[in-house]
PDB file of C-alpha atoms in Angstrom:
ATOM      1  CA  MET B  19       0.000   0.000   0.000  1.00  0.00           C
ATOM      2  CA  ARG B  20       2.839   2.347   0.952  1.00  0.00           C
ATOM      3  CA  SER B  21       4.772   1.520  -2.229  1.00  0.00           C
ATOM      4  CA  LYS B  22       1.642   2.228  -4.323  1.00  0.00           C
ATOM      5  CA  TRP B  23       1.192   5.602  -2.613  1.00  0.00           C
ATOM      6  CA  LEU B  24       4.867   6.429  -3.190  1.00  0.00           C
ATOM      7  CA  GLY B  25       4.520   5.481  -6.873  1.00  0.00           C
ATOM      8  CA  LYS B  26       1.541   7.792  -7.348  1.00  0.00           C
ATOM      9  CA  SER B  27       3.306  10.619  -5.518  1.00  0.00           C
ATOM     10  CA  PHE B  28       6.431  10.213  -7.645  1.00  0.00           C
ATOM     11  CA  ALA B  29       4.354  10.153 -10.857  1.00  0.00           C
ATOM     12  CA  THR B  30       2.529  13.314  -9.755  1.00  0.00           C
ATOM     13  CA  PHE B  31       5.809  15.018  -8.892  1.00  0.00           C
ATOM     14  CA  VAL B  32       7.281  14.168 -12.316  1.00  0.00           C
ATOM     15  CA  LEU B  33       4.193  14.907 -14.419  1.00  0.00           C
ATOM     16  CA  LEU B  34       3.020  18.105 -12.689  1.00  0.00           C
ATOM     17  CA  PRO B  35       5.726  20.365 -14.243  1.00  0.00           C
ATOM     18  CA  PHE B  36       4.872  19.042 -17.710  1.00  0.00           C
ATOM     19  CA  CYS B  37       1.161  19.680 -17.106  1.00  0.00           C
ATOM     20  CA  LEU B  38       1.866  23.260 -16.017  1.00  0.00           C
ATOM     21  CA  LEU B  39       4.137  23.758 -19.031  1.00  0.00           C
ATOM     22  CA  MET B  40       1.429  22.520 -21.407  1.00  0.00           C
ATOM     23  CA  ALA B  41      -1.236  24.688 -19.744  1.00  0.00           C
ATOM     24  CA  PHE B  42       0.871  27.858 -19.735  1.00  0.00           C
ATOM     25  CA  PRO B  43       0.031  29.030 -23.334  1.00  0.00           C
ATOM     26  CA  PHE B  44      -3.704  28.823 -22.652  1.00  0.00           C
ATOM     27  CA  VAL B  45      -3.384  30.575 -19.279  1.00  0.00           C
ATOM     28  CA  TRP B  46      -1.210  33.273 -20.842  1.00  0.00           C
ATOM     29  CA  MET B  47      -3.764  33.750 -23.643  1.00  0.00           C
ATOM     30  CA  LEU B  48      -6.608  34.003 -21.118  1.00  0.00           C
ATOM     31  CA  LEU B  49      -4.732  36.545 -18.968  1.00  0.00           C
ATOM     32  CA  THR B  50      -3.827  38.606 -22.046  1.00  0.00           C
ATOM     33  CA  SER B  51      -7.464  38.754 -23.096  1.00  0.00           C
ATOM     34  CA  LEU B  52      -8.384  40.198 -19.677  1.00  0.00           C
ATOM     35  CA  ARG B  53      -5.878  43.060 -19.643  1.00  0.00           C
ATOM     36  CA  GLU B  54      -5.685  46.477 -21.278  1.00  0.00           C
ATOM     37  CA  GLN B  55      -3.813  47.112 -24.517  1.00  0.00           C
ATOM     38  CA  ASN B  56      -1.283  49.510 -22.972  1.00  0.00           C
ATOM     39  CA  THR B  57      -0.152  46.887 -20.401  1.00  0.00           C
ATOM     40  CA  ILE B  58       0.519  44.069 -22.863  1.00  0.00           C
ATOM     41  CA  PHE B  59       4.309  44.431 -23.066  1.00  0.00           C
ATOM     42  CA  ASN B  60       5.195  46.424 -19.949  1.00  0.00           C
ATOM     43  CA  GLY B  61       3.047  44.904 -17.213  1.00  0.00           C
ATOM     44  CA  PRO B  62       3.312  41.761 -15.061  1.00  0.00           C
ATOM     45  CA  ILE B  63       2.071  38.425 -16.369  1.00  0.00           C
ATOM     46  CA  ILE B  64      -0.904  38.597 -14.018  1.00  0.00           C
ATOM     47  CA  PRO B  65      -2.550  41.980 -14.695  1.00  0.00           C
ATOM     48  CA  ARG B  66      -3.301  44.292 -11.782  1.00  0.00           C
ATOM     49  CA  LYS B  67      -6.635  45.208 -13.356  1.00  0.00           C
ATOM     50  CA  PHE B  68      -8.908  42.774 -15.191  1.00  0.00           C
ATOM     51  CA  THR B  69     -11.245  43.992 -17.932  1.00  0.00           C
ATOM     52  CA  GLY B  70     -13.601  42.265 -20.350  1.00  0.00           C
ATOM     53  CA  VAL B  71     -13.573  45.002 -22.994  1.00  0.00           C
ATOM     54  CA  ALA B  72     -11.502  42.829 -25.348  1.00  0.00           C
ATOM     55  CA  TYR B  73     -14.297  40.250 -25.548  1.00  0.00           C
ATOM     56  CA  LYS B  74     -16.745  42.951 -26.608  1.00  0.00           C
ATOM     57  CA  ASP B  75     -14.271  44.193 -29.231  1.00  0.00           C
ATOM     58  CA  ALA B  76     -13.713  40.676 -30.602  1.00  0.00           C
ATOM     59  CA  TRP B  77     -17.466  40.030 -30.679  1.00  0.00           C
ATOM     60  CA  THR B  78     -18.356  43.181 -32.626  1.00  0.00           C
ATOM     61  CA  SER B  79     -15.315  44.052 -34.752  1.00  0.00           C
ATOM     62  CA  ILE B  80     -15.318  40.883 -36.890  1.00  0.00           C
ATOM     63  CA  ASP B  81     -19.007  39.830 -36.747  1.00  0.00           C
ATOM     64  CA  PHE B  82     -18.077  36.993 -34.406  1.00  0.00           C
ATOM     65  CA  PRO B  83     -21.494  35.197 -34.407  1.00  0.00           C
ATOM     66  CA  LEU B  84     -21.555  34.890 -38.231  1.00  0.00           C
ATOM     67  CA  HIS B  85     -18.050  33.442 -38.544  1.00  0.00           C
ATOM     68  CA  PHE B  86     -18.498  31.254 -35.452  1.00  0.00           C
ATOM     69  CA  TRP B  87     -21.575  29.742 -37.094  1.00  0.00           C
ATOM     70  CA  ASN B  88     -19.607  29.243 -40.339  1.00  0.00           C
ATOM     71  CA  SER B  89     -16.988  27.289 -38.377  1.00  0.00           C
ATOM     72  CA  VAL B  90     -19.652  25.189 -36.645  1.00  0.00           C
ATOM     73  CA  TRP B  91     -21.389  24.444 -39.949  1.00  0.00           C
ATOM     74  CA  ILE B  92     -18.227  23.640 -41.934  1.00  0.00           C
ATOM     75  CA  THR B  93     -16.673  21.548 -39.144  1.00  0.00           C
ATOM     76  CA  SER B  94     -19.876  19.582 -38.473  1.00  0.00           C
ATOM     77  CA  VAL B  95     -20.430  18.679 -42.137  1.00  0.00           C
ATOM     78  CA  THR B  96     -16.757  17.765 -42.542  1.00  0.00           C
ATOM     79  CA  VAL B  97     -16.721  15.510 -39.478  1.00  0.00           C
ATOM     80  CA  ILE B  98     -19.938  13.743 -40.556  1.00  0.00           C
ATOM     81  CA  GLY B  99     -18.723  13.343 -44.149  1.00  0.00           C
ATOM     82  CA  VAL B 100     -15.308  12.021 -43.118  1.00  0.00           C
ATOM     83  CA  LEU B 101     -16.907   9.665 -40.600  1.00  0.00           C
ATOM     84  CA  ILE B 102     -19.247   8.185 -43.229  1.00  0.00           C
ATOM     85  CA  PHE B 103     -16.424   7.599 -45.735  1.00  0.00           C
ATOM     86  CA  ALA B 104     -13.977   6.365 -43.082  1.00  0.00           C
ATOM     87  CA  THR B 105     -16.284   3.829 -41.441  1.00  0.00           C
ATOM     88  CA  LEU B 106     -17.599   2.371 -44.704  1.00  0.00           C
ATOM     89  CA  SER B 107     -14.239   2.175 -46.486  1.00  0.00           C
ATOM     90  CA  GLY B 108     -12.389   1.103 -43.332  1.00  0.00           C
ATOM     91  CA  TYR B 109     -14.828  -1.753 -42.799  1.00  0.00           C
ATOM     92  CA  ALA B 110     -14.532  -2.807 -46.441  1.00  0.00           C
ATOM     93  CA  PHE B 111     -10.727  -2.839 -46.353  1.00  0.00           C
ATOM     94  CA  ALA B 112     -10.666  -4.683 -43.021  1.00  0.00           C
ATOM     95  CA  LYS B 113     -13.386  -7.310 -43.390  1.00  0.00           C
ATOM     96  CA  LEU B 114     -14.502  -7.699 -47.013  1.00  0.00           C
ATOM     97  CA  ASP B 115     -12.745  -9.486 -49.856  1.00  0.00           C
ATOM     98  CA  PHE B 116     -12.735  -7.760 -53.240  1.00  0.00           C
ATOM     99  CA  PRO B 117     -10.269  -7.535 -56.152  1.00  0.00           C
ATOM    100  CA  PHE B 118      -7.181  -5.318 -55.723  1.00  0.00           C
ATOM    101  CA  ARG B 119      -8.064  -4.603 -52.082  1.00  0.00           C
ATOM    102  CA  ASN B 120      -4.460  -4.294 -50.904  1.00  0.00           C
ATOM    103  CA  THR B 121      -3.396  -2.330 -53.991  1.00  0.00           C
ATOM    104  CA  LEU B 122      -6.212   0.196 -53.532  1.00  0.00           C
ATOM    105  CA  PHE B 123      -5.388   0.518 -49.837  1.00  0.00           C
ATOM    106  CA  VAL B 124      -1.733   1.276 -50.598  1.00  0.00           C
ATOM    107  CA  LEU B 125      -2.771   3.861 -53.215  1.00  0.00           C
ATOM    108  CA  LEU B 126      -4.990   5.582 -50.667  1.00  0.00           C
ATOM    109  CA  LEU B 127      -2.158   5.610 -48.143  1.00  0.00           C
ATOM    110  CA  THR B 128       0.154   7.319 -50.627  1.00  0.00           C
ATOM    111  CA  THR B 129      -2.140  10.363 -50.524  1.00  0.00           C
ATOM    112  CA  LEU B 130      -1.132  10.788 -46.854  1.00  0.00           C
ATOM    113  CA  MET B 131       2.474  11.320 -47.868  1.00  0.00           C
ATOM    114  CA  MET B 132       1.717  14.534 -49.780  1.00  0.00           C
ATOM    115  CA  PRO B 133       1.688  17.682 -47.594  1.00  0.00           C
ATOM    116  CA  SER B 134      -1.480  19.704 -48.041  1.00  0.00           C
ATOM    117  CA  THR B 135       0.479  22.909 -48.670  1.00  0.00           C
ATOM    118  CA  ALA B 136       2.101  21.321 -51.760  1.00  0.00           C
ATOM    119  CA  LEU B 137      -1.341  20.590 -53.220  1.00  0.00           C
ATOM    120  CA  ILE B 138      -2.918  24.005 -52.788  1.00  0.00           C
ATOM    121  CA  ILE B 139      -2.256  25.250 -56.337  1.00  0.00           C
ATOM    122  CA  PRO B 140      -3.491  22.066 -58.137  1.00  0.00           C
ATOM    123  CA  LEU B 141      -6.555  21.933 -55.876  1.00  0.00           C
ATOM    124  CA  TYR B 142      -7.223  25.618 -56.459  1.00  0.00           C
ATOM    125  CA  LEU B 143      -7.161  25.110 -60.241  1.00  0.00           C
ATOM    126  CA  GLU B 144      -9.334  21.999 -59.960  1.00  0.00           C
ATOM    127  CA  LEU B 145     -11.957  23.819 -57.918  1.00  0.00           C
ATOM    128  CA  LYS B 146     -11.903  26.663 -60.436  1.00  0.00           C
ATOM    129  CA  SER B 147     -12.525  24.261 -63.321  1.00  0.00           C
ATOM    130  CA  LEU B 148     -15.430  22.689 -61.396  1.00  0.00           C
ATOM    131  CA  GLY B 149     -16.985  26.068 -60.586  1.00  0.00           C
ATOM    132  CA  LEU B 150     -16.620  25.447 -56.827  1.00  0.00           C
ATOM    133  CA  LEU B 151     -14.118  28.210 -56.137  1.00  0.00           C
ATOM    134  CA  ASP B 152     -15.145  30.783 -53.536  1.00  0.00           C
ATOM    135  CA  SER B 153     -17.861  28.536 -52.101  1.00  0.00           C
ATOM    136  CA  GLN B 154     -18.220  26.588 -48.886  1.00  0.00           C
ATOM    137  CA  ALA B 155     -19.185  23.542 -50.972  1.00  0.00           C
ATOM    138  CA  GLY B 156     -15.741  23.565 -52.592  1.00  0.00           C
ATOM    139  CA  LEU B 157     -14.088  23.946 -49.205  1.00  0.00           C
ATOM    140  CA  LEU B 158     -16.071  20.986 -47.857  1.00  0.00           C
ATOM    141  CA  VAL B 159     -15.006  18.853 -50.833  1.00  0.00           C
ATOM    142  CA  LEU B 160     -11.354  19.585 -50.086  1.00  0.00           C
ATOM    143  CA  TYR B 161     -11.689  18.996 -46.351  1.00  0.00           C
ATOM    144  CA  ILE B 162     -13.579  15.696 -46.673  1.00  0.00           C
ATOM    145  CA  SER B 163     -11.519  14.243 -49.518  1.00  0.00           C
ATOM    146  CA  GLY B 164      -8.251  15.321 -47.920  1.00  0.00           C
ATOM    147  CA  SER B 165      -9.026  13.921 -44.459  1.00  0.00           C
ATOM    148  CA  ALA B 166     -10.884  10.726 -45.357  1.00  0.00           C
ATOM    149  CA  PRO B 167      -7.762   8.558 -46.109  1.00  0.00           C
ATOM    150  CA  PHE B 168      -6.222   9.104 -42.664  1.00  0.00           C
ATOM    151  CA  ALA B 169      -9.551   8.530 -40.918  1.00  0.00           C
ATOM    152  CA  MET B 170     -10.085   5.411 -43.025  1.00  0.00           C
ATOM    153  CA  PHE B 171      -6.648   4.164 -41.962  1.00  0.00           C
ATOM    154  CA  LEU B 172      -7.579   4.620 -38.288  1.00  0.00           C
ATOM    155  CA  MET B 173     -10.991   2.977 -38.617  1.00  0.00           C
ATOM    156  CA  ARG B 174      -9.532   0.026 -40.543  1.00  0.00           C
ATOM    157  CA  ALA B 175      -7.205  -0.636 -37.602  1.00  0.00           C
ATOM    158  CA  PHE B 176     -10.168  -0.638 -35.196  1.00  0.00           C
ATOM    159  CA  PHE B 177     -12.262  -2.916 -37.430  1.00  0.00           C
ATOM    160  CA  GLN B 178      -9.378  -5.387 -37.627  1.00  0.00           C
ATOM    161  CA  THR B 179      -9.526  -5.859 -33.849  1.00  0.00           C
ATOM    162  CA  LEU B 180     -13.046  -7.334 -34.164  1.00  0.00           C
ATOM    163  CA  PRO B 181     -13.221 -11.145 -34.573  1.00  0.00           C
ATOM    164  CA  ASP B 182     -14.439 -12.450 -37.913  1.00  0.00           C
ATOM    165  CA  GLU B 183     -16.566 -15.028 -36.081  1.00  0.00           C
ATOM    166  CA  LEU B 184     -18.816 -12.213 -34.837  1.00  0.00           C
ATOM    167  CA  ILE B 185     -19.636 -11.160 -38.394  1.00  0.00           C
ATOM    168  CA  GLU B 186     -20.102 -14.761 -39.525  1.00  0.00           C
ATOM    169  CA  ALA B 187     -22.530 -15.403 -36.657  1.00  0.00           C
ATOM    170  CA  ALA B 188     -24.569 -12.336 -37.629  1.00  0.00           C
ATOM    171  CA  ARG B 189     -24.694 -13.540 -41.235  1.00  0.00           C
ATOM    172  CA  VAL B 190     -25.890 -17.000 -40.119  1.00  0.00           C
ATOM    173  CA  ASP B 191     -28.682 -15.285 -38.168  1.00  0.00           C
ATOM    174  CA  GLY B 192     -29.873 -13.718 -41.424  1.00  0.00           C
ATOM    175  CA  GLY B 193     -28.545 -10.184 -41.027  1.00  0.00           C
ATOM    176  CA  SER B 194     -27.803  -8.236 -44.191  1.00  0.00           C
ATOM    177  CA  GLU B 195     -24.406  -6.599 -44.629  1.00  0.00           C
ATOM    178  CA  LEU B 196     -25.884  -3.171 -43.896  1.00  0.00           C
ATOM    179  CA  THR B 197     -27.649  -4.442 -40.762  1.00  0.00           C
ATOM    180  CA  ILE B 198     -24.478  -6.154 -39.529  1.00  0.00           C
ATOM    181  CA  PHE B 199     -22.470  -2.995 -40.103  1.00  0.00           C
ATOM    182  CA  ARG B 200     -24.974  -0.674 -38.440  1.00  0.00           C
ATOM    183  CA  ARG B 201     -26.185  -2.771 -35.481  1.00  0.00           C
ATOM    184  CA  VAL B 202     -23.217  -5.054 -34.737  1.00  0.00           C
ATOM    185  CA  ILE B 203     -20.004  -3.432 -35.932  1.00  0.00           C
ATOM    186  CA  LEU B 204     -20.503   0.291 -35.324  1.00  0.00           C
ATOM    187  CA  PRO B 205     -21.499  -0.016 -31.615  1.00  0.00           C
ATOM    188  CA  LEU B 206     -18.282  -1.969 -30.971  1.00  0.00           C
ATOM    189  CA  THR B 207     -16.069   0.676 -32.551  1.00  0.00           C
ATOM    190  CA  ARG B 208     -17.238   3.717 -30.567  1.00  0.00           C
ATOM    191  CA  PRO B 209     -13.675   4.404 -29.290  1.00  0.00           C
ATOM    192  CA  GLY B 210     -12.451   4.505 -32.880  1.00  0.00           C
ATOM    193  CA  ILE B 211     -15.288   6.774 -33.959  1.00  0.00           C
ATOM    194  CA  ALA B 212     -14.578   9.109 -31.022  1.00  0.00           C
ATOM    195  CA  THR B 213     -10.902   9.227 -31.985  1.00  0.00           C
ATOM    196  CA  VAL B 214     -11.722  10.151 -35.571  1.00  0.00           C
ATOM    197  CA  VAL B 215     -14.266  12.767 -34.464  1.00  0.00           C
ATOM    198  CA  ILE B 216     -11.815  14.503 -32.121  1.00  0.00           C
ATOM    199  CA  PHE B 217      -8.903  14.475 -34.558  1.00  0.00           C
ATOM    200  CA  GLN B 218     -11.093  15.696 -37.415  1.00  0.00           C
ATOM    201  CA  PHE B 219     -12.835  18.342 -35.327  1.00  0.00           C
ATOM    202  CA  LEU B 220      -9.515  19.773 -34.168  1.00  0.00           C
ATOM    203  CA  SER B 221      -7.908  19.833 -37.624  1.00  0.00           C
ATOM    204  CA  THR B 222     -10.958  21.353 -39.355  1.00  0.00           C
ATOM    205  CA  TRP B 223     -11.780  23.882 -36.631  1.00  0.00           C
ATOM    206  CA  ASN B 224      -8.214  25.229 -36.527  1.00  0.00           C
ATOM    207  CA  GLU B 225      -7.513  25.144 -40.287  1.00  0.00           C
ATOM    208  CA  PHE B 226      -7.183  28.547 -41.951  1.00  0.00           C
ATOM    209  CA  LEU B 227      -4.679  28.296 -44.855  1.00  0.00           C
ATOM    210  CA  ILE B 228      -6.918  26.394 -47.308  1.00  0.00           C
ATOM    211  CA  ALA B 229     -10.024  28.329 -46.220  1.00  0.00           C
ATOM    212  CA  ASN B 230      -8.234  31.631 -46.739  1.00  0.00           C
ATOM    213  CA  THR B 231      -7.109  30.479 -50.217  1.00  0.00           C
ATOM    214  CA  VAL B 232     -10.400  29.062 -51.480  1.00  0.00           C
ATOM    215  CA  LEU B 233     -12.867  31.592 -50.061  1.00  0.00           C
ATOM    216  CA  ARG B 234     -12.840  35.206 -51.236  1.00  0.00           C
ATOM    217  CA  ASN B 235     -16.243  36.128 -49.850  1.00  0.00           C
ATOM    218  CA  THR B 236     -15.470  37.367 -46.346  1.00  0.00           C
ATOM    219  CA  ASP B 237     -18.939  36.485 -45.052  1.00  0.00           C
ATOM    220  CA  ALA B 238     -18.357  32.805 -45.930  1.00  0.00           C
ATOM    221  CA  LEU B 239     -15.083  32.482 -44.031  1.00  0.00           C
ATOM    222  CA  PRO B 240     -14.867  30.395 -40.847  1.00  0.00           C
ATOM    223  CA  LEU B 241     -13.678  31.936 -37.613  1.00  0.00           C
ATOM    224  CA  GLN B 242      -9.938  31.175 -37.597  1.00  0.00           C
ATOM    225  CA  PRO B 243      -8.928  33.091 -40.779  1.00  0.00           C
ATOM    226  CA  VAL B 244     -11.050  36.074 -39.726  1.00  0.00           C
ATOM    227  CA  LEU B 245      -9.471  36.258 -36.266  1.00  0.00           C
ATOM    228  CA  PHE B 246      -6.093  36.956 -37.816  1.00  0.00           C
ATOM    229  CA  THR B 247      -7.484  40.044 -39.540  1.00  0.00           C
ATOM    230  CA  LEU B 248      -7.206  41.621 -36.078  1.00  0.00           C
ATOM    231  CA  MET B 249      -3.434  41.593 -36.627  1.00  0.00           C
ATOM    232  CA  GLY B 250      -2.621  44.851 -38.378  1.00  0.00           C
ATOM    233  CA  GLN B 251       0.503  45.838 -40.304  1.00  0.00           C
ATOM    234  CA  TYR B 252       1.507  48.517 -37.796  1.00  0.00           C
ATOM    235  CA  SER B 253      -0.462  47.629 -34.682  1.00  0.00           C
ATOM    236  CA  THR B 254      -2.390  44.668 -33.319  1.00  0.00           C
ATOM    237  CA  ASN B 255      -5.247  44.610 -30.833  1.00  0.00           C
ATOM    238  CA  TRP B 256      -3.701  41.784 -28.797  1.00  0.00           C
ATOM    239  CA  PRO B 257      -6.429  41.623 -26.098  1.00  0.00           C
ATOM    240  CA  ALA B 258      -9.176  41.357 -28.755  1.00  0.00           C
ATOM    241  CA  LEU B 259      -7.182  38.765 -30.711  1.00  0.00           C
ATOM    242  CA  THR B 260      -6.575  36.578 -27.647  1.00  0.00           C
ATOM    243  CA  ALA B 261     -10.186  37.065 -26.535  1.00  0.00           C
ATOM    244  CA  GLY B 262     -11.380  35.762 -29.908  1.00  0.00           C
ATOM    245  CA  LEU B 263      -8.964  32.839 -29.710  1.00  0.00           C
ATOM    246  CA  THR B 264     -10.135  32.037 -26.183  1.00  0.00           C
ATOM    247  CA  LEU B 265     -13.760  31.970 -27.316  1.00  0.00           C
ATOM    248  CA  SER B 266     -12.812  29.798 -30.293  1.00  0.00           C
ATOM    249  CA  VAL B 267     -11.260  27.219 -27.958  1.00  0.00           C
ATOM    250  CA  VAL B 268     -14.536  26.655 -26.067  1.00  0.00           C
ATOM    251  CA  PRO B 269     -16.153  24.265 -28.632  1.00  0.00           C
ATOM    252  CA  VAL B 270     -12.934  22.231 -28.827  1.00  0.00           C
ATOM    253  CA  VAL B 271     -12.895  21.805 -25.046  1.00  0.00           C
ATOM    254  CA  ILE B 272     -16.589  20.840 -25.006  1.00  0.00           C
ATOM    255  CA  VAL B 273     -16.120  18.189 -27.708  1.00  0.00           C
ATOM    256  CA  TYR B 274     -13.044  16.756 -25.991  1.00  0.00           C
ATOM    257  CA  VAL B 275     -14.656  16.635 -22.545  1.00  0.00           C
ATOM    258  CA  ARG B 276     -17.787  14.990 -23.944  1.00  0.00           C
ATOM    259  CA  MET B 277     -15.785  12.288 -25.776  1.00  0.00           C
ATOM    260  CA  GLN B 278     -12.752  12.045 -23.497  1.00  0.00           C
ATOM    261  CA  ARG B 279     -13.526   8.581 -22.123  1.00  0.00           C
ATOM    262  CA  GLN B 280     -14.096   7.057 -25.573  1.00  0.00           C
ATOM    263  CA  PHE B 281     -11.018   8.840 -26.956  1.00  0.00           C
ATOM    264  CA  VAL B 282      -8.723   7.487 -24.216  1.00  0.00           C
ATOM    265  CA  ALA B 283     -10.203   4.007 -24.655  1.00  0.00           C
ATOM    266  CA  GLY B 284      -9.495   4.205 -28.379  1.00  0.00           C
ATOM    267  CA  MET B 285      -5.905   5.297 -27.860  1.00  0.00           C
ATOM    268  CA  MET B 286      -5.334   2.562 -25.269  1.00  0.00           C
ATOM    269  CA  LEU B 287      -6.827  -0.024 -27.624  1.00  0.00           C
ATOM    270  CA  GLY B 288      -4.382   0.976 -30.321  1.00  0.00           C
ATOM    271  CA  ALA B 289      -1.481   0.912 -27.846  1.00  0.00           C
ATOM    272  CA  VAL B 290      -2.352  -2.588 -26.618  1.00  0.00           C
ATOM    273  CA  LYS B 291      -2.854  -3.860 -30.158  1.00  0.00           C
ATOM    274  CA  ASN B 292       0.539  -2.619 -31.279  1.00  0.00           C
TER     275      ASN B 292
END
């Protein structure tokens, strides 16, 4: 009992500095959003006077509700679209036999080796030829098609952990392939689905380079690219910028807290499997 208590105390002593180090950027951002502009660079880290004026500035100067809704809409559709493609294709590559299965899987994996920044110009020209430039539909096509291979790779790994006998038993009981997938397979892969949702939500919510390239209509932009318009060439409203960033973090925290247990279970499953 004493050795167990000493082990936990030692782990806490070792991990606590790393936790504080990881939390420092968020705390610094929160404190900066609560101070006045003239004390940004010449005051203490913890301001002597707290003010919420920066949140009002961030809310009104960039039409925060409109762009926040754009981020919610674009991220939600992207997560749902990626999840549909990833679960269906991951299940097919893991459990179904069809011609050239391994070859197609390797071809899909090769798309992960290309950095997205190297593909911006070809994708821009392709969207222009399809008439999808400067539209949220074009942005959704890029997000879903660009993220689906990695999500499919993750879901395939989770589907491979399920025994084939479970699927065979469901087939013997008369279940169709769609019924087996929806009622037997999907409930058993909730940790994998939570992992894909969190990864995809984070990457889509925080993405701004592709959105800033594809969309010219300012009203259609998501929140992240618009927040950086608060950075001027000669001066920057740092409290308003950090206030906007703090507000933009709230949905990410909510999604993570809601799916934390499933996410950790999914990561542990992958660790044990490997």
